[in-house]
PDB file of C-alpha atoms in Angstrom:
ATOM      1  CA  UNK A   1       0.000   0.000   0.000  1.00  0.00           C
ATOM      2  CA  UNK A   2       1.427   3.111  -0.899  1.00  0.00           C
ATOM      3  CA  UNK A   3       1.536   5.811   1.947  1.00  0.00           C
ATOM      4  CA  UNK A   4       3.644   8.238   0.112  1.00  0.00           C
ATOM      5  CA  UNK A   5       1.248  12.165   0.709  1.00  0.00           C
ATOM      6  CA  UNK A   6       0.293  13.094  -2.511  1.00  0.00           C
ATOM      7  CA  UNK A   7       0.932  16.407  -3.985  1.00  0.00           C
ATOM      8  CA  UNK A   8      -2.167  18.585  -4.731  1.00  0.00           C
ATOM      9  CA  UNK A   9      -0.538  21.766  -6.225  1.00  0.00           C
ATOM     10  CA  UNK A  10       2.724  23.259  -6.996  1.00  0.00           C
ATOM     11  CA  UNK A  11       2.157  27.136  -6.648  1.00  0.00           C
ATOM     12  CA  UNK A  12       4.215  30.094  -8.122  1.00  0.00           C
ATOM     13  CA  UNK A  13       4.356  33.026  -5.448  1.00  0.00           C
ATOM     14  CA  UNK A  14       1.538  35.271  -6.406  1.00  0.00           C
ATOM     15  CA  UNK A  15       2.112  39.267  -7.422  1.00  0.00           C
ATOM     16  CA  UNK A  16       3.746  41.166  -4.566  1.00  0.00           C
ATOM     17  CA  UNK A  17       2.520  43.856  -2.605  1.00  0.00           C
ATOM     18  CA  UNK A  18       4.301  45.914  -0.138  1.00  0.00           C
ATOM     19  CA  UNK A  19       3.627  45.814   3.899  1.00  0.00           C
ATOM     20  CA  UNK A  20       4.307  49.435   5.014  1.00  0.00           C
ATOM     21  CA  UNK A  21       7.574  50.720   3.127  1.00  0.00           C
ATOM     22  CA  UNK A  22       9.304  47.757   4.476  1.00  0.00           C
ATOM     23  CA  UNK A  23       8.390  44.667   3.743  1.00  0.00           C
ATOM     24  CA  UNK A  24       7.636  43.115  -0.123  1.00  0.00           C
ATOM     25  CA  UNK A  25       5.691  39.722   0.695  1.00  0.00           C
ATOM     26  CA  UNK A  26       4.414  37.244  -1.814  1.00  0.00           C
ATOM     27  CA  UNK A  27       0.583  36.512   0.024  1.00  0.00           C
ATOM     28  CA  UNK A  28      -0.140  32.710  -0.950  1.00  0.00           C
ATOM     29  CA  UNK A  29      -3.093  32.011   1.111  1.00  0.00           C
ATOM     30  CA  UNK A  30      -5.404  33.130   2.156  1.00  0.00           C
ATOM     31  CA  UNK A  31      -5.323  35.977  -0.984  1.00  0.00           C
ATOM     32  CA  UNK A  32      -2.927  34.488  -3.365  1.00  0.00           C
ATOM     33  CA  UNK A  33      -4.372  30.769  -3.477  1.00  0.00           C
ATOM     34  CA  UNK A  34      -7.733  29.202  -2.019  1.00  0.00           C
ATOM     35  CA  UNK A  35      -6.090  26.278   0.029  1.00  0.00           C
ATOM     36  CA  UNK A  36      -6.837  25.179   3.275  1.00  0.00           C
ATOM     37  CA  UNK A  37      -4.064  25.578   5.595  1.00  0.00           C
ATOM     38  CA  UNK A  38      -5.317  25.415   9.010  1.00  0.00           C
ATOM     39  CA  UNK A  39      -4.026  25.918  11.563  1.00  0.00           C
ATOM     40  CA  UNK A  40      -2.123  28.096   9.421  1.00  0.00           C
ATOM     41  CA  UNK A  41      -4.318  30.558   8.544  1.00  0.00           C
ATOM     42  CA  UNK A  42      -1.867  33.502   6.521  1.00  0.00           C
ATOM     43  CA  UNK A  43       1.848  32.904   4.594  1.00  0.00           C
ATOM     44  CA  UNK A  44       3.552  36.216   3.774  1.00  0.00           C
ATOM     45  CA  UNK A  45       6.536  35.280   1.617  1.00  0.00           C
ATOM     46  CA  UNK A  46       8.896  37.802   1.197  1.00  0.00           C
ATOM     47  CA  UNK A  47      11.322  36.478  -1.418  1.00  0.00           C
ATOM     48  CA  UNK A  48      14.872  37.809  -1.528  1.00  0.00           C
ATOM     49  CA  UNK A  49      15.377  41.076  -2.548  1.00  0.00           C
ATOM     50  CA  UNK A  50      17.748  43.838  -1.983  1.00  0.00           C
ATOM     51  CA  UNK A  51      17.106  46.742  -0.050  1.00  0.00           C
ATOM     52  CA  UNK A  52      19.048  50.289  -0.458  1.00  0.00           C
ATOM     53  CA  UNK A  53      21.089  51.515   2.582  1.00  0.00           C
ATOM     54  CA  UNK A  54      19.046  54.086   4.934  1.00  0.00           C
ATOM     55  CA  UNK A  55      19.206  56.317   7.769  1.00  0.00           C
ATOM     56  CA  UNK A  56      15.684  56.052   8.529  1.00  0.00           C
ATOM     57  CA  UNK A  57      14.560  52.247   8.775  1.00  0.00           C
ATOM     58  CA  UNK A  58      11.869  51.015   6.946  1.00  0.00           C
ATOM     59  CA  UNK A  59       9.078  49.199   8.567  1.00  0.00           C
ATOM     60  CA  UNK A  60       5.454  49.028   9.892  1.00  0.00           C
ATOM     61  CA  UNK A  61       4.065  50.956  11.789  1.00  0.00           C
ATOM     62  CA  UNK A  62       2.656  50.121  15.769  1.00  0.00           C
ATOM     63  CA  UNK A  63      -0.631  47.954  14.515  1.00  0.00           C
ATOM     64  CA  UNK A  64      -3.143  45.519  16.678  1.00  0.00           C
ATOM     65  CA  UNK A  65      -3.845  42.048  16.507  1.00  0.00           C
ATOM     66  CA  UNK A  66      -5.608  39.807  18.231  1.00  0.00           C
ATOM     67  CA  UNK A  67      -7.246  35.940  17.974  1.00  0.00           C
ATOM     68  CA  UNK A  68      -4.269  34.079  16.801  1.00  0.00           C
ATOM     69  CA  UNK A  69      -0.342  34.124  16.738  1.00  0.00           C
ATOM     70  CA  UNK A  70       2.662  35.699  13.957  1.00  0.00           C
ATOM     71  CA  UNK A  71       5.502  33.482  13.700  1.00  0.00           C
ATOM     72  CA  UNK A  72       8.385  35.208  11.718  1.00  0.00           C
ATOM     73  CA  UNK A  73      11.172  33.450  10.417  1.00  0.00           C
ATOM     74  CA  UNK A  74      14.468  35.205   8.932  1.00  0.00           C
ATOM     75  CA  UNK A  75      16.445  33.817   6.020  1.00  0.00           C
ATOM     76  CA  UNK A  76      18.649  37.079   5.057  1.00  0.00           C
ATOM     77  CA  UNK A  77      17.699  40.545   6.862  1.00  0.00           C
ATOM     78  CA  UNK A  78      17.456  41.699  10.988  1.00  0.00           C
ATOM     79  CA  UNK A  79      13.877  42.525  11.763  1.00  0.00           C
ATOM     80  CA  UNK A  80      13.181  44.464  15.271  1.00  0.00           C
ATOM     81  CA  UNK A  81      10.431  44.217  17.037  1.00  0.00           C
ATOM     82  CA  UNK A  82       8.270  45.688  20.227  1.00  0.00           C
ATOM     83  CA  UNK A  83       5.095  44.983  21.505  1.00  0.00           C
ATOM     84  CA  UNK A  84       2.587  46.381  24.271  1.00  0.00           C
ATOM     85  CA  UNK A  85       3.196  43.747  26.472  1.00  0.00           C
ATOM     86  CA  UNK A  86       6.741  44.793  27.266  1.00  0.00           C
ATOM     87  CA  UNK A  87       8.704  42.350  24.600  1.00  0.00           C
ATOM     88  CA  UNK A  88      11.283  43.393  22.022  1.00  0.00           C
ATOM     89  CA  UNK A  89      14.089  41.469  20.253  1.00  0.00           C
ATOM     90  CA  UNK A  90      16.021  41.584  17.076  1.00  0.00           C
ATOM     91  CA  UNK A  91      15.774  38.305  14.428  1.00  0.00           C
ATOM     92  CA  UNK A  92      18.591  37.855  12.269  1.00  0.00           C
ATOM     93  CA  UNK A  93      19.095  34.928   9.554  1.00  0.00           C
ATOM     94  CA  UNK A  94      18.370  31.155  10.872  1.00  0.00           C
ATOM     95  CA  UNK A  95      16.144  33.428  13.978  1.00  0.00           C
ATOM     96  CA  UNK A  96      12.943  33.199  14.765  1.00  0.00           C
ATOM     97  CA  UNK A  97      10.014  35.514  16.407  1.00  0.00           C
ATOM     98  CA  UNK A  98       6.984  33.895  17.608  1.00  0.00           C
ATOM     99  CA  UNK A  99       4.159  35.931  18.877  1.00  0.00           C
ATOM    100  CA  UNK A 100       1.054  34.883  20.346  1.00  0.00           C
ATOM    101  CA  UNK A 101      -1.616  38.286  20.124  1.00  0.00           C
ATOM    102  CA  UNK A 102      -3.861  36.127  21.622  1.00  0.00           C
ATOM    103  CA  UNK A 103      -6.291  38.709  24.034  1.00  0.00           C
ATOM    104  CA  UNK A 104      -4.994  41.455  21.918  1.00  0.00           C
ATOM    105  CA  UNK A 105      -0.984  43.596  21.766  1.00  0.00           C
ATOM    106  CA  UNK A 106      -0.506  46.605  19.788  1.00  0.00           C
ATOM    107  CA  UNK A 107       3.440  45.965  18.178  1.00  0.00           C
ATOM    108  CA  UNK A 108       5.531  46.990  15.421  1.00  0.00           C
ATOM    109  CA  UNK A 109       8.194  45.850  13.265  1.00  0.00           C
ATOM    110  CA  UNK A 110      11.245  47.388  11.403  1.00  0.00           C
ATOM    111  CA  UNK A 111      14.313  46.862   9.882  1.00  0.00           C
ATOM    112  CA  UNK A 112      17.353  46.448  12.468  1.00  0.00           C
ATOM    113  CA  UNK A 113      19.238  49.787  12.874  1.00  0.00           C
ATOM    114  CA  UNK A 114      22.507  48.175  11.814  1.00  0.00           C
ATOM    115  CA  UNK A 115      21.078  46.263   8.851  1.00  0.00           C
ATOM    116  CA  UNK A 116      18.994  49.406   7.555  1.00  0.00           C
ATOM    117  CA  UNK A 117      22.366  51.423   7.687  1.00  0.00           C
ATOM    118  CA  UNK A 118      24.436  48.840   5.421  1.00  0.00           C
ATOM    119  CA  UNK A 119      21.307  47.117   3.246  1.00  0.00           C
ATOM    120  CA  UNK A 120      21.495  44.337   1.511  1.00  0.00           C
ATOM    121  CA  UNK A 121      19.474  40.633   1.113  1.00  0.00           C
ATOM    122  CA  UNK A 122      16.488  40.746   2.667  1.00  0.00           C
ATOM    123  CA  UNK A 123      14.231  37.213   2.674  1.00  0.00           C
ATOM    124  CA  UNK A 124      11.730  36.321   5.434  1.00  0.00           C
ATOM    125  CA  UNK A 125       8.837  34.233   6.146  1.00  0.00           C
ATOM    126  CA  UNK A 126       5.730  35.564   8.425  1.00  0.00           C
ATOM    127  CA  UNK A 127       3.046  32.833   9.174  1.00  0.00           C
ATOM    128  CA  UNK A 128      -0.652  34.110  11.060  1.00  0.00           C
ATOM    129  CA  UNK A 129      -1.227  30.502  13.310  1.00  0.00           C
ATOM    130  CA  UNK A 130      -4.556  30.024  13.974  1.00  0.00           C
ATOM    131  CA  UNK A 131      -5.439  29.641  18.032  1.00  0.00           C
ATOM    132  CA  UNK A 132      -8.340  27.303  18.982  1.00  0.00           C
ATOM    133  CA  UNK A 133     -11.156  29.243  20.357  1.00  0.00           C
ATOM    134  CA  UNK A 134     -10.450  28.643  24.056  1.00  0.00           C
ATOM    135  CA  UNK A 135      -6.923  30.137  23.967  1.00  0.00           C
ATOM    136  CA  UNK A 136      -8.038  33.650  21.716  1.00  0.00           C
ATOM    137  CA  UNK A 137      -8.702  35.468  24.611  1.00  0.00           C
ATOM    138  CA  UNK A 138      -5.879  33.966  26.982  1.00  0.00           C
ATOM    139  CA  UNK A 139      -2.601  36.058  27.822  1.00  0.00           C
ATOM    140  CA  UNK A 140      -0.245  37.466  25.161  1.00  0.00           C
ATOM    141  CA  UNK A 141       3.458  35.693  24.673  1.00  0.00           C
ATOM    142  CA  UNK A 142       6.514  35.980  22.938  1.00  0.00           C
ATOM    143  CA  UNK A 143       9.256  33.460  22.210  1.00  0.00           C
ATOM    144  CA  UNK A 144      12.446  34.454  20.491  1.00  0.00           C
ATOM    145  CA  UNK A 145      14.199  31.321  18.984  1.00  0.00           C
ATOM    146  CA  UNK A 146      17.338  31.912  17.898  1.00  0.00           C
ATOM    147  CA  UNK A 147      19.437  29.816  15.374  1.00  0.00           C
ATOM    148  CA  UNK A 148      22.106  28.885  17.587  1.00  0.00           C
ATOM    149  CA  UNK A 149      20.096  27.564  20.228  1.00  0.00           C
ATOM    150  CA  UNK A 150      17.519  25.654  17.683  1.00  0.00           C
ATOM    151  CA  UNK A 151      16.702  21.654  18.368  1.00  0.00           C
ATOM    152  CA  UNK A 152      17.950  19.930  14.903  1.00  0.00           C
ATOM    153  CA  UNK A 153      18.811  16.458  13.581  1.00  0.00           C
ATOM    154  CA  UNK A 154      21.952  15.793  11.254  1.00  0.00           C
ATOM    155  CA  UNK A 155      21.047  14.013   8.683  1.00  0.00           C
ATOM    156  CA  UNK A 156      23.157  10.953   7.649  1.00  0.00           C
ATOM    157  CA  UNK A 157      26.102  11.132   4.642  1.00  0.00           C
ATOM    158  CA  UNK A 158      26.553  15.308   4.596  1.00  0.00           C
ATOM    159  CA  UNK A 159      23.076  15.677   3.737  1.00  0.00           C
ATOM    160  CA  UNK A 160      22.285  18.482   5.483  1.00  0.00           C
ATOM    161  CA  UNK A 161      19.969  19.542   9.035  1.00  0.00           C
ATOM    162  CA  UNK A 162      16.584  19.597   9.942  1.00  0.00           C
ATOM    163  CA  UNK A 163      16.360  22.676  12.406  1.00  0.00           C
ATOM    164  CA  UNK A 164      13.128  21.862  14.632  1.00  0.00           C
ATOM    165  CA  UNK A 165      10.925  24.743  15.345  1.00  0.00           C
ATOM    166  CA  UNK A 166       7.921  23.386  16.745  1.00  0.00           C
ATOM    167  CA  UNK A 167       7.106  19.828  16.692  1.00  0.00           C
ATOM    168  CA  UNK A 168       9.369  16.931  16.209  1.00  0.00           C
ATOM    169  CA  UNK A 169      11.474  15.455  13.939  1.00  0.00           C
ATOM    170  CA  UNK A 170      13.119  12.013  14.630  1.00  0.00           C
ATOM    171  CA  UNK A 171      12.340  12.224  18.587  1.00  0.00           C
ATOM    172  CA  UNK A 172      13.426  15.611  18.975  1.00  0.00           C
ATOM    173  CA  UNK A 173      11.431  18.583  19.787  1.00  0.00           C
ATOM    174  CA  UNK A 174      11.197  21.913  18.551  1.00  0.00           C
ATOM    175  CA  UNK A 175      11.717  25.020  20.457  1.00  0.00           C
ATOM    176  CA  UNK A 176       8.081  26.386  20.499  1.00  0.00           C
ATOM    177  CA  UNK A 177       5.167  25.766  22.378  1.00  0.00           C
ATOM    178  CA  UNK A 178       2.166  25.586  20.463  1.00  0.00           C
ATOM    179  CA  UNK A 179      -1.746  25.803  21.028  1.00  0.00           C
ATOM    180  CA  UNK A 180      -2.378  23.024  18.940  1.00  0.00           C
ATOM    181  CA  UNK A 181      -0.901  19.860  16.715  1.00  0.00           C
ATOM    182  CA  UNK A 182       1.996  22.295  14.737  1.00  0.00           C
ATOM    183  CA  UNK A 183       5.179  20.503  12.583  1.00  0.00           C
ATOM    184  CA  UNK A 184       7.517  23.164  11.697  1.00  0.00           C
ATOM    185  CA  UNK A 185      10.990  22.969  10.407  1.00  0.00           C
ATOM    186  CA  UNK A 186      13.577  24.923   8.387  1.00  0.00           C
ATOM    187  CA  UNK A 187      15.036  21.625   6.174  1.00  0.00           C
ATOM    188  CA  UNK A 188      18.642  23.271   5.195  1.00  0.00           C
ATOM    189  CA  UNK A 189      20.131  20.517   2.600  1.00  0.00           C
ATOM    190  CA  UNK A 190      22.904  20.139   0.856  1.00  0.00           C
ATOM    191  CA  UNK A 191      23.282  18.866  -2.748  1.00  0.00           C
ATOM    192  CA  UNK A 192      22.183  15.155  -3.056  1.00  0.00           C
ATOM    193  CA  UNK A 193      21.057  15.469   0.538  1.00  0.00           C
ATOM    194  CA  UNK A 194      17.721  13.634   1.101  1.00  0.00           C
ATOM    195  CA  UNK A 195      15.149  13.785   4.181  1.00  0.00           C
ATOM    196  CA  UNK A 196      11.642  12.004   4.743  1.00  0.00           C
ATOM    197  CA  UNK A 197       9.168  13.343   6.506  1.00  0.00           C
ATOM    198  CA  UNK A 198       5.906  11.414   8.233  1.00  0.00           C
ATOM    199  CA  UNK A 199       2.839  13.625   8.901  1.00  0.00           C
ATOM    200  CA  UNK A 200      -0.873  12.121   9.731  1.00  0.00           C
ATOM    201  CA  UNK A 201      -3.079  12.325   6.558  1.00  0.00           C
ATOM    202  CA  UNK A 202      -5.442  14.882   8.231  1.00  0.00           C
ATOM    203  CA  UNK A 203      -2.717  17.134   8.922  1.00  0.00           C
ATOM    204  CA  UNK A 204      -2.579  20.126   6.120  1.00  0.00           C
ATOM    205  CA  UNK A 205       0.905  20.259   4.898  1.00  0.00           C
ATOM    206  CA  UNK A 206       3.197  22.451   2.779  1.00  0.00           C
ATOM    207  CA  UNK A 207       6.770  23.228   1.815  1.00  0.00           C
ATOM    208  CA  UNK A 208       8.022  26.148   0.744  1.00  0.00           C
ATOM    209  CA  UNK A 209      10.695  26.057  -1.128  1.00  0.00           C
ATOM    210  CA  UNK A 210      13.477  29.329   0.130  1.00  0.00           C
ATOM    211  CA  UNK A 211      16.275  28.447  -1.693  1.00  0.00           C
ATOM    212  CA  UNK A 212      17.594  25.960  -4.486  1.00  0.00           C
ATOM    213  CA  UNK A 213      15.357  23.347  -6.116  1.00  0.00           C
ATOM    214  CA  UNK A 214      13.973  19.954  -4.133  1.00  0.00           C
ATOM    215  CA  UNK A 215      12.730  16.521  -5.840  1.00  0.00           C
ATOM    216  CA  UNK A 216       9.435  15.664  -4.055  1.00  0.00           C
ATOM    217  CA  UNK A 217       8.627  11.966  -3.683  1.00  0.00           C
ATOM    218  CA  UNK A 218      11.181  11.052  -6.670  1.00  0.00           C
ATOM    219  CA  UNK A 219       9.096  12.628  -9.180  1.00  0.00           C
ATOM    220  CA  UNK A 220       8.122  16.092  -8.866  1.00  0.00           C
ATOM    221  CA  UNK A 221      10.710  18.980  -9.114  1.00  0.00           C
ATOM    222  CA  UNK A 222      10.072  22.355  -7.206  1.00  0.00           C
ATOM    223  CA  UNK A 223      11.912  25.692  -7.012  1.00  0.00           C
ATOM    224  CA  UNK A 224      13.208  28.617  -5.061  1.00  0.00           C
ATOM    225  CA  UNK A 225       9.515  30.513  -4.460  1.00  0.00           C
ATOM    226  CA  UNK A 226       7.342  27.596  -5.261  1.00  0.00           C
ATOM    227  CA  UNK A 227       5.236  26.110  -2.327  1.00  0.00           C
ATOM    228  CA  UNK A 228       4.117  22.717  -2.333  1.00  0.00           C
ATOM    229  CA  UNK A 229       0.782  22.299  -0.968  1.00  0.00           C
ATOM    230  CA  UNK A 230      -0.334  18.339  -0.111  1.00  0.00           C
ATOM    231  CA  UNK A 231      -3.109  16.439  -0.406  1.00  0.00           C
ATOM    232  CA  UNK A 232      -4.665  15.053   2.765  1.00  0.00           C
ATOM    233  CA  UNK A 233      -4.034  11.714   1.396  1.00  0.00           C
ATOM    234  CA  UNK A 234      -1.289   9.620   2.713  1.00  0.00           C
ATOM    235  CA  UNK A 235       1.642  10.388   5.196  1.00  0.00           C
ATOM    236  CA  UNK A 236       5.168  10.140   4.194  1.00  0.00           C
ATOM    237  CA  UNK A 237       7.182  12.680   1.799  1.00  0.00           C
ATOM    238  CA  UNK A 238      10.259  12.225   0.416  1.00  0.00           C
ATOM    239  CA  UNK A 239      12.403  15.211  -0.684  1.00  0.00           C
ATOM    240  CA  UNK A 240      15.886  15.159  -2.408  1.00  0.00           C
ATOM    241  CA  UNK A 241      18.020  18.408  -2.890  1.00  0.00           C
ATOM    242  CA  UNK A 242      19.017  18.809  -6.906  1.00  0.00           C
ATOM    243  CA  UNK A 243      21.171  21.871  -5.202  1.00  0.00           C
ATOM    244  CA  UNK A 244      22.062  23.266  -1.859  1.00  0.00           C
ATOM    245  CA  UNK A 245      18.114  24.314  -0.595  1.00  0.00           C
ATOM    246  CA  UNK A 246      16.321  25.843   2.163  1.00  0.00           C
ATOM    247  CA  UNK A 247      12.702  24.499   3.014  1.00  0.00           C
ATOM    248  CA  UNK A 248      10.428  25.359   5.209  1.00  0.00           C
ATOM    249  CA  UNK A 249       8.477  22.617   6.222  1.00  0.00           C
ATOM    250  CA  UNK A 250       4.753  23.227   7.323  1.00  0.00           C
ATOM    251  CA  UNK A 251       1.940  20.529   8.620  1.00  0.00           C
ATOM    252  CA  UNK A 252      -0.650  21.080  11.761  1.00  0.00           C
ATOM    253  CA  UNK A 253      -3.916  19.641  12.588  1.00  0.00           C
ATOM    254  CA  UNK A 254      -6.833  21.616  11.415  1.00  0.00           C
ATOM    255  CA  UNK A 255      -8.441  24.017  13.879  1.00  0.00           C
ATOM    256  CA  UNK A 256     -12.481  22.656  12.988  1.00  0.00           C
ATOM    257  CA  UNK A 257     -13.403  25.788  14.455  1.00  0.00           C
ATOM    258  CA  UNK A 258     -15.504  29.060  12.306  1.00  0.00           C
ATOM    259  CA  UNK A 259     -13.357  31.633  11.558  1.00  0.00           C
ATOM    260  CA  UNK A 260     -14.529  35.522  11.286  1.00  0.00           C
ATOM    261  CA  UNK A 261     -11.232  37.694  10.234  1.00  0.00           C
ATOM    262  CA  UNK A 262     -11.099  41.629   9.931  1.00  0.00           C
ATOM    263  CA  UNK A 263      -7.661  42.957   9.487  1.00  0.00           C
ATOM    264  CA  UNK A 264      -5.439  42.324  11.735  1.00  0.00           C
ATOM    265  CA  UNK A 265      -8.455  40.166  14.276  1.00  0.00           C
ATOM    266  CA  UNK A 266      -9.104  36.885  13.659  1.00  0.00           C
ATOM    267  CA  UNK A 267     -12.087  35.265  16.102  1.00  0.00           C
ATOM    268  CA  UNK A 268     -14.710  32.665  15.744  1.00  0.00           C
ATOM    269  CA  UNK A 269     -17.658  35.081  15.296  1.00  0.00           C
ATOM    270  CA  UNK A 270     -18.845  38.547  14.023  1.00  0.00           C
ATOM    271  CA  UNK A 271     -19.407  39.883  17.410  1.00  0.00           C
ATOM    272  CA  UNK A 272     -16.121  38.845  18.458  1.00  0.00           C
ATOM    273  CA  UNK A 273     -14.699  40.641  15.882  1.00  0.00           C
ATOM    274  CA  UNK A 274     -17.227  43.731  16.593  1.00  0.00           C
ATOM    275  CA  UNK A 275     -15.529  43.514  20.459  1.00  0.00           C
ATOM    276  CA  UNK A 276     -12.235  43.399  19.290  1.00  0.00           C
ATOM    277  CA  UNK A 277     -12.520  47.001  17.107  1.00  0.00           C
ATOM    278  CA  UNK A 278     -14.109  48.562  20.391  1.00  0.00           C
ATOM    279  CA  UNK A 279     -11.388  47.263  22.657  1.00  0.00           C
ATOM    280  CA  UNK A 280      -8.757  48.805  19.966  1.00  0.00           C
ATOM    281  CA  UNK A 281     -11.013  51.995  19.883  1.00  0.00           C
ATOM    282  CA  UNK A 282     -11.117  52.498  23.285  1.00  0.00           C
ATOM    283  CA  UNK A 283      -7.199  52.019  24.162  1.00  0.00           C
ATOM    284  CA  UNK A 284      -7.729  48.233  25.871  1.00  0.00           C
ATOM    285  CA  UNK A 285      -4.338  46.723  23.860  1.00  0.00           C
ATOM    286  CA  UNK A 286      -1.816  48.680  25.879  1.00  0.00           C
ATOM    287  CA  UNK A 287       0.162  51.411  24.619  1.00  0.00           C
ATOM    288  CA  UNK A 288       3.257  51.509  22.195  1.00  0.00           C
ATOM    289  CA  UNK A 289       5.424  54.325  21.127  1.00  0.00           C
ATOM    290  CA  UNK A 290       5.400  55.105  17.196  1.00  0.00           C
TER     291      UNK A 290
END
């Protein structure tokens, strides 16, 4: 019986658009493509581009959310952050920023002073994680993950590393803790390197391809800014670098839940979303310094 996961689409990043004056993101679902990636609910891909030296750092502005979590993940670039609940950190390439809005945190994001200053490569990932309905209204958190300390697994004959961000990989957990069921790894191989991956068929699961080009179960080939979205057919995926790649690796269990998004809220109904603009309005997220 074959229990190879069976690809549904390859996808080409769609047309970019620009978050504030700092950030040029390739929006694959839930705008660019009408997949179902929950508990994933939003993948900004910003694919590699270069960004003029500047006094003045580009960014966004401070902005609410509430209802779910960002997870940011930094391939070339330093993003800074600070939120209303006190947190602030800088993520440079291999880092990662995970923020759960949760009850609600006004924060905002720009390039690292240093980084703006020189320019250069910029490439980052920001993923909008879903959080089941009893955990939306909970307390806000932050976890910074940085490279150096990441959980990862060697993979045999120089192939290359699996760098565990959440879930696990052969045994080993990642670094986050999650709300619900969440696989998430950075898959840096090397040429010829090859890596399998088992997920539950019910799990929705992607790969995103960040650098190189991949072989996907022995057949398919995909490139640097193609995402790889699965059927929820079978479990196992096989995936052989043709070059030196980056992947990010994506599969969670589905949050059966209803979903009512506005902007930057994202709740289970209307009213919820209604109480969310009037808790904004009326100064309940904290304060934060333009």
């Amino acid at each position: 019986m074959d229990n190879t996961k069976q690809i549904n689409n390859i996808l080409k990043a769609p047309a970019p658009h620009m978050v504030g004056d700092g950030f040029r993101v390739h929006n694959f679902f839930p705008g660019g493509y009408e997949i179902d990636m929950s508990p994933f609910f939003l993948m900004d891909y910003g694919s590699k581009i270069e960004f003029s030296a500047r006094k003045e750092p580009r960014g966004v502005g401070v902005h609410p959310h509430r209802g779910f979590e960002t997870v940011t993940i930094a391939y070339h670039g330093a993003v800074a952050h600070h939120d209303s609940s006190g947190n602030s950190g800088v993520i440079y390439p291999g880092d990662v920023q995970w923020m759960t809005a949760a009850s609600g945190v006004l924060h905002k994001e720009y390039h690292e002073t240093n980084y703006s200053l020189t320019g250069g490569p910029f490439q980052m990932v920001q993923l909008w994680v879903n959080l089941p309905a009893k955990n939306k209204m909970g307390k806000p958190g932050y976890q910074a993950i940085k490279q150096a300390d990441m959980a990862h697994v060697d993979l045999p004959e120089n192939g290359g590393k699996i760098e565990i961000i959440a879930g696990h990989y052969e045994g080993i957990k990642g670094n986050a803790n999650t709300f619900s069921p969440i696989e998430l790894y950075n898959a840096r191989l090397n040429k010829g390197g090859k890596a399998t991956f088992n997920f539950p068929e019910n799990f929705n699961t992607g790969l995103m391809v960040i650098e190189g080009s991949i072989k996907v179960n022995g057949s398919e080939t995909a490139v640097a800014d193609n995402f790889i979205h699965f059927k929820n057919k079978g479990k196992e995926i096989k995936v052989e670098a043709l070059e030196n790649s980056v992947v990010l690796v994506l599969s969670g269990e589905p949050i059966d839940e209803p979903i009512a998004q506005y902007g930057p809220f994202l709740m289970n109904t209307e009213a919820e979303i209604h109480q969310a603009i009037e808790d904004y309005n009326q100064g309940r997220f904290g304060y934060l310094e333009e």
